[in-house]
Tab-separated table of C-alpha atoms in Angstrom:
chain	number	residue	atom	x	y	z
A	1	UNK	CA	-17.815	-60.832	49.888
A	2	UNK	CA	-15.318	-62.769	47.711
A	3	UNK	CA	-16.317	-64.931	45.225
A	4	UNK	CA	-15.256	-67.223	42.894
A	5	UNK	CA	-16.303	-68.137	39.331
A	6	UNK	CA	-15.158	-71.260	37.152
A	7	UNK	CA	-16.374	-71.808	33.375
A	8	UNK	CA	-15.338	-74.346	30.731
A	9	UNK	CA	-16.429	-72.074	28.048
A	10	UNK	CA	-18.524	-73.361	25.113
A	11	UNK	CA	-15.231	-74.896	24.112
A	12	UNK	CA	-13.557	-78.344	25.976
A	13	UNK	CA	-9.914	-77.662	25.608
A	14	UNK	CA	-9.561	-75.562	29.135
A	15	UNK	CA	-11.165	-73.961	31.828
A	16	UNK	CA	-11.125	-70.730	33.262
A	17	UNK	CA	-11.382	-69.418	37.263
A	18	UNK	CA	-11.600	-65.582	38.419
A	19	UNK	CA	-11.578	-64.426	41.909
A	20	UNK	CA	-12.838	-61.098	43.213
A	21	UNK	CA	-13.944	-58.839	45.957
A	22	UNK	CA	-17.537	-57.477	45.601
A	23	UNK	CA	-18.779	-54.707	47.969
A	24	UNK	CA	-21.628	-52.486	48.180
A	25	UNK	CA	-20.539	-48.448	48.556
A	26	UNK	CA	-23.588	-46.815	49.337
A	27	UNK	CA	-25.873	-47.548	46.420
A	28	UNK	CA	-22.979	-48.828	44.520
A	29	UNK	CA	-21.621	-52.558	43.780
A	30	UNK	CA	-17.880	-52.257	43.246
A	31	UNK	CA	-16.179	-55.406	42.389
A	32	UNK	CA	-12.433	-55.467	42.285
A	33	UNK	CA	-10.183	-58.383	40.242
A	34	UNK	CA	-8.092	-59.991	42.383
A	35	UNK	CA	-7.174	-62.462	39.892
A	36	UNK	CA	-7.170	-65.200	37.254
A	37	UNK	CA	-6.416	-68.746	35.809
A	38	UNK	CA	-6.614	-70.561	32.461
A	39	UNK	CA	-5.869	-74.161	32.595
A	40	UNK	CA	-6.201	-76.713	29.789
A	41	UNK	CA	-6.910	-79.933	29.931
A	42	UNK	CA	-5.153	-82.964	29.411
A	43	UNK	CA	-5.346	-84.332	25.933
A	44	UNK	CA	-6.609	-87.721	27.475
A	45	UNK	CA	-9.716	-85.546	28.987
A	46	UNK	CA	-10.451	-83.801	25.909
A	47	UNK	CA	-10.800	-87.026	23.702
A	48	UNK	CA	-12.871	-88.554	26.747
A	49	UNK	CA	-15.156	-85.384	26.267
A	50	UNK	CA	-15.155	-85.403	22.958
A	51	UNK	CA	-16.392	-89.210	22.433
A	52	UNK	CA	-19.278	-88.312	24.775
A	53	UNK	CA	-20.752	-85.350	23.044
């Protein structure tokens, strides 16, 4: 199964994505990376975020 996972953090400034295979080897779960991202956000989203919290 592939799967994806996306999280802002507890922070605002970026957010983060992760891709990987997961499989199941007898009794074992093996994942394996297949890669990652970091993107931050615009300045103008930040200050938006930042006046609503």
């Amino acid at each position: 199964m592939r799967v994806i996972g996306l999280m802002s953090g507890t922070s605002y400034d970026a957010i983060e994505a992760a891709a990987a295979d997961i499989t199941l080897e007898g009794d074992t779960l093996v994942l394996r990376p297949l890669g990652r991202v970091s993107t931050q956000y615009p300045q103008e989203l930040r200050d938006a975020i930042t006046a609503a919290l």
